[in-house]
């Protein structure tokens, strides 16, 4: 919030540039998702599906979709 406010950085730029609190991100093929989830569960690690990469116009969409 401090960087955004003092730098007058728009939300879109903040999300494009900074992690915004997500933490570690694993990018993997959809076919590997089940094995990755199972491994994280065995390690008792919280995990969430947060999005997908799709072919498009190189834009970023934030929110339900």
mmCIF file with all atom_site columns, C-alpha atoms in Angstrom:
data_model
loop_
_atom_site.group_PDB
_atom_site.id
_atom_site.type_symbol
_atom_site.label_atom_id
_atom_site.label_alt_id
_atom_site.label_comp_id
_atom_site.label_asym_id
_atom_site.label_entity_id
_atom_site.label_seq_id
_atom_site.pdbx_PDB_ins_code
_atom_site.Cartn_x
_atom_site.Cartn_y
_atom_site.Cartn_z
_atom_site.occupancy
_atom_site.B_iso_or_equiv
_atom_site.pdbx_formal_charge
_atom_site.auth_seq_id
_atom_site.auth_comp_id
_atom_site.auth_asym_id
_atom_site.auth_atom_id
_atom_site.pdbx_PDB_model_num
ATOM 1  C CA . UNK A 1 1  ? 0.000   0.000   0.000   1.00 0.00 ? 1  UNK A CA 1
ATOM 2  C CA . UNK A 1 2  ? 2.828   2.389   0.846   1.00 0.00 ? 2  UNK A CA 1
ATOM 3  C CA . UNK A 1 3  ? 4.551   1.975   -2.532  1.00 0.00 ? 3  UNK A CA 1
ATOM 4  C CA . UNK A 1 4  ? 1.301   2.301   -4.435  1.00 0.00 ? 4  UNK A CA 1
ATOM 5  C CA . UNK A 1 5  ? 0.222   5.376   -2.494  1.00 0.00 ? 5  UNK A CA 1
ATOM 6  C CA . UNK A 1 6  ? 3.521   7.270   -2.394  1.00 0.00 ? 6  UNK A CA 1
ATOM 7  C CA . UNK A 1 7  ? 4.449   6.341   -5.951  1.00 0.00 ? 7  UNK A CA 1
ATOM 8  C CA . UNK A 1 8  ? 0.924   6.841   -7.247  1.00 0.00 ? 8  UNK A CA 1
ATOM 9  C CA . UNK A 1 9  ? 1.216   3.411   -8.889  1.00 0.00 ? 9  UNK A CA 1
ATOM 10 C CA . UNK A 1 10 ? -2.070  2.123   -10.388 1.00 0.00 ? 10 UNK A CA 1
ATOM 11 C CA . UNK A 1 11 ? -3.394  -1.262  -9.189  1.00 0.00 ? 11 UNK A CA 1
ATOM 12 C CA . UNK A 1 12 ? -2.787  -2.877  -12.569 1.00 0.00 ? 12 UNK A CA 1
ATOM 13 C CA . UNK A 1 13 ? 0.874   -1.892  -12.515 1.00 0.00 ? 13 UNK A CA 1
ATOM 14 C CA . UNK A 1 14 ? 1.263   -3.094  -8.905  1.00 0.00 ? 14 UNK A CA 1
ATOM 15 C CA . UNK A 1 15 ? -0.075  -6.535  -9.852  1.00 0.00 ? 15 UNK A CA 1
ATOM 16 C CA . UNK A 1 16 ? 2.050   -6.649  -13.013 1.00 0.00 ? 16 UNK A CA 1
ATOM 17 C CA . UNK A 1 17 ? 5.267   -5.703  -11.208 1.00 0.00 ? 17 UNK A CA 1
ATOM 18 C CA . UNK A 1 18 ? 5.025   -7.086  -7.677  1.00 0.00 ? 18 UNK A CA 1
ATOM 19 C CA . UNK A 1 19 ? 4.140   -10.442 -6.115  1.00 0.00 ? 19 UNK A CA 1
ATOM 20 C CA . UNK A 1 20 ? 1.219   -8.829  -4.225  1.00 0.00 ? 20 UNK A CA 1
ATOM 21 C CA . UNK A 1 21 ? 1.380   -11.363 -1.400  1.00 0.00 ? 21 UNK A CA 1
ATOM 22 C CA . UNK A 1 22 ? 0.820   -14.570 -3.313  1.00 0.00 ? 22 UNK A CA 1
ATOM 23 C CA . UNK A 1 23 ? 4.020   -16.255 -2.122  1.00 0.00 ? 23 UNK A CA 1
ATOM 24 C CA . UNK A 1 24 ? 5.519   -19.207 -3.965  1.00 0.00 ? 24 UNK A CA 1
ATOM 25 C CA . UNK A 1 25 ? 3.974   -20.019 -7.341  1.00 0.00 ? 25 UNK A CA 1
ATOM 26 C CA . UNK A 1 26 ? 4.317   -23.321 -9.175  1.00 0.00 ? 26 UNK A CA 1
ATOM 27 C CA . UNK A 1 27 ? 3.654   -23.203 -12.916 1.00 0.00 ? 27 UNK A CA 1
ATOM 28 C CA . UNK A 1 28 ? 3.141   -26.675 -14.336 1.00 0.00 ? 28 UNK A CA 1
ATOM 29 C CA . UNK A 1 29 ? 1.357   -28.598 -17.050 1.00 0.00 ? 29 UNK A CA 1
ATOM 30 C CA . UNK A 1 30 ? -2.274  -29.382 -16.218 1.00 0.00 ? 30 UNK A CA 1
ATOM 31 C CA . UNK A 1 31 ? -1.422  -33.088 -16.489 1.00 0.00 ? 31 UNK A CA 1
ATOM 32 C CA . UNK A 1 32 ? 0.991   -32.718 -13.535 1.00 0.00 ? 32 UNK A CA 1
ATOM 33 C CA . UNK A 1 33 ? -1.402  -30.811 -11.265 1.00 0.00 ? 33 UNK A CA 1
ATOM 34 C CA . UNK A 1 34 ? -2.773  -33.842 -9.422  1.00 0.00 ? 34 UNK A CA 1
ATOM 35 C CA . UNK A 1 35 ? 0.673   -35.174 -8.510  1.00 0.00 ? 35 UNK A CA 1
ATOM 36 C CA . UNK A 1 36 ? 1.779   -31.724 -7.340  1.00 0.00 ? 36 UNK A CA 1
ATOM 37 C CA . UNK A 1 37 ? -1.331  -31.291 -5.184  1.00 0.00 ? 37 UNK A CA 1
ATOM 38 C CA . UNK A 1 38 ? -0.823  -34.762 -3.666  1.00 0.00 ? 38 UNK A CA 1
ATOM 39 C CA . UNK A 1 39 ? 2.799   -33.961 -2.819  1.00 0.00 ? 39 UNK A CA 1
ATOM 40 C CA . UNK A 1 40 ? 1.866   -30.649 -1.182  1.00 0.00 ? 40 UNK A CA 1
ATOM 41 C CA . UNK A 1 41 ? -0.881  -32.367 0.825   1.00 0.00 ? 41 UNK A CA 1
ATOM 42 C CA . UNK A 1 42 ? 1.577   -35.021 2.063   1.00 0.00 ? 42 UNK A CA 1
ATOM 43 C CA . UNK A 1 43 ? 3.831   -32.177 3.204   1.00 0.00 ? 43 UNK A CA 1
ATOM 44 C CA . UNK A 1 44 ? 0.828   -30.537 4.936   1.00 0.00 ? 44 UNK A CA 1
ATOM 45 C CA . UNK A 1 45 ? 1.335   -27.388 2.868   1.00 0.00 ? 45 UNK A CA 1
ATOM 46 C CA . UNK A 1 46 ? -1.587  -25.098 2.109   1.00 0.00 ? 46 UNK A CA 1
ATOM 47 C CA . UNK A 1 47 ? -2.066  -24.662 -1.610  1.00 0.00 ? 47 UNK A CA 1
ATOM 48 C CA . UNK A 1 48 ? -4.520  -23.026 -3.978  1.00 0.00 ? 48 UNK A CA 1
ATOM 49 C CA . UNK A 1 49 ? -5.136  -23.042 -7.706  1.00 0.00 ? 49 UNK A CA 1
ATOM 50 C CA . UNK A 1 50 ? -4.842  -19.356 -8.579  1.00 0.00 ? 50 UNK A CA 1
ATOM 51 C CA . UNK A 1 51 ? -5.087  -19.232 -12.331 1.00 0.00 ? 51 UNK A CA 1
ATOM 52 C CA . UNK A 1 52 ? -4.127  -20.567 -15.693 1.00 0.00 ? 52 UNK A CA 1
ATOM 53 C CA . UNK A 1 53 ? -2.056  -19.474 -18.643 1.00 0.00 ? 53 UNK A CA 1
ATOM 54 C CA . UNK A 1 54 ? -3.963  -19.189 -21.884 1.00 0.00 ? 54 UNK A CA 1
ATOM 55 C CA . UNK A 1 55 ? -3.155  -17.980 -25.362 1.00 0.00 ? 55 UNK A CA 1
ATOM 56 C CA . UNK A 1 56 ? -4.276  -14.405 -25.806 1.00 0.00 ? 56 UNK A CA 1
ATOM 57 C CA . UNK A 1 57 ? -3.351  -10.787 -26.326 1.00 0.00 ? 57 UNK A CA 1
ATOM 58 C CA . UNK A 1 58 ? -0.632  -10.674 -23.623 1.00 0.00 ? 58 UNK A CA 1
ATOM 59 C CA . UNK A 1 59 ? -2.945  -9.026  -21.099 1.00 0.00 ? 59 UNK A CA 1
ATOM 60 C CA . UNK A 1 60 ? -3.445  -9.981  -17.456 1.00 0.00 ? 60 UNK A CA 1
ATOM 61 C CA . UNK A 1 61 ? -6.883  -10.572 -15.993 1.00 0.00 ? 61 UNK A CA 1
ATOM 62 C CA . UNK A 1 62 ? -7.291  -10.402 -12.227 1.00 0.00 ? 62 UNK A CA 1
ATOM 63 C CA . UNK A 1 63 ? -10.352 -11.824 -10.535 1.00 0.00 ? 63 UNK A CA 1
ATOM 64 C CA . UNK A 1 64 ? -12.885 -14.579 -11.172 1.00 0.00 ? 64 UNK A CA 1
ATOM 65 C CA . UNK A 1 65 ? -12.730 -15.850 -14.633 1.00 0.00 ? 65 UNK A CA 1
#
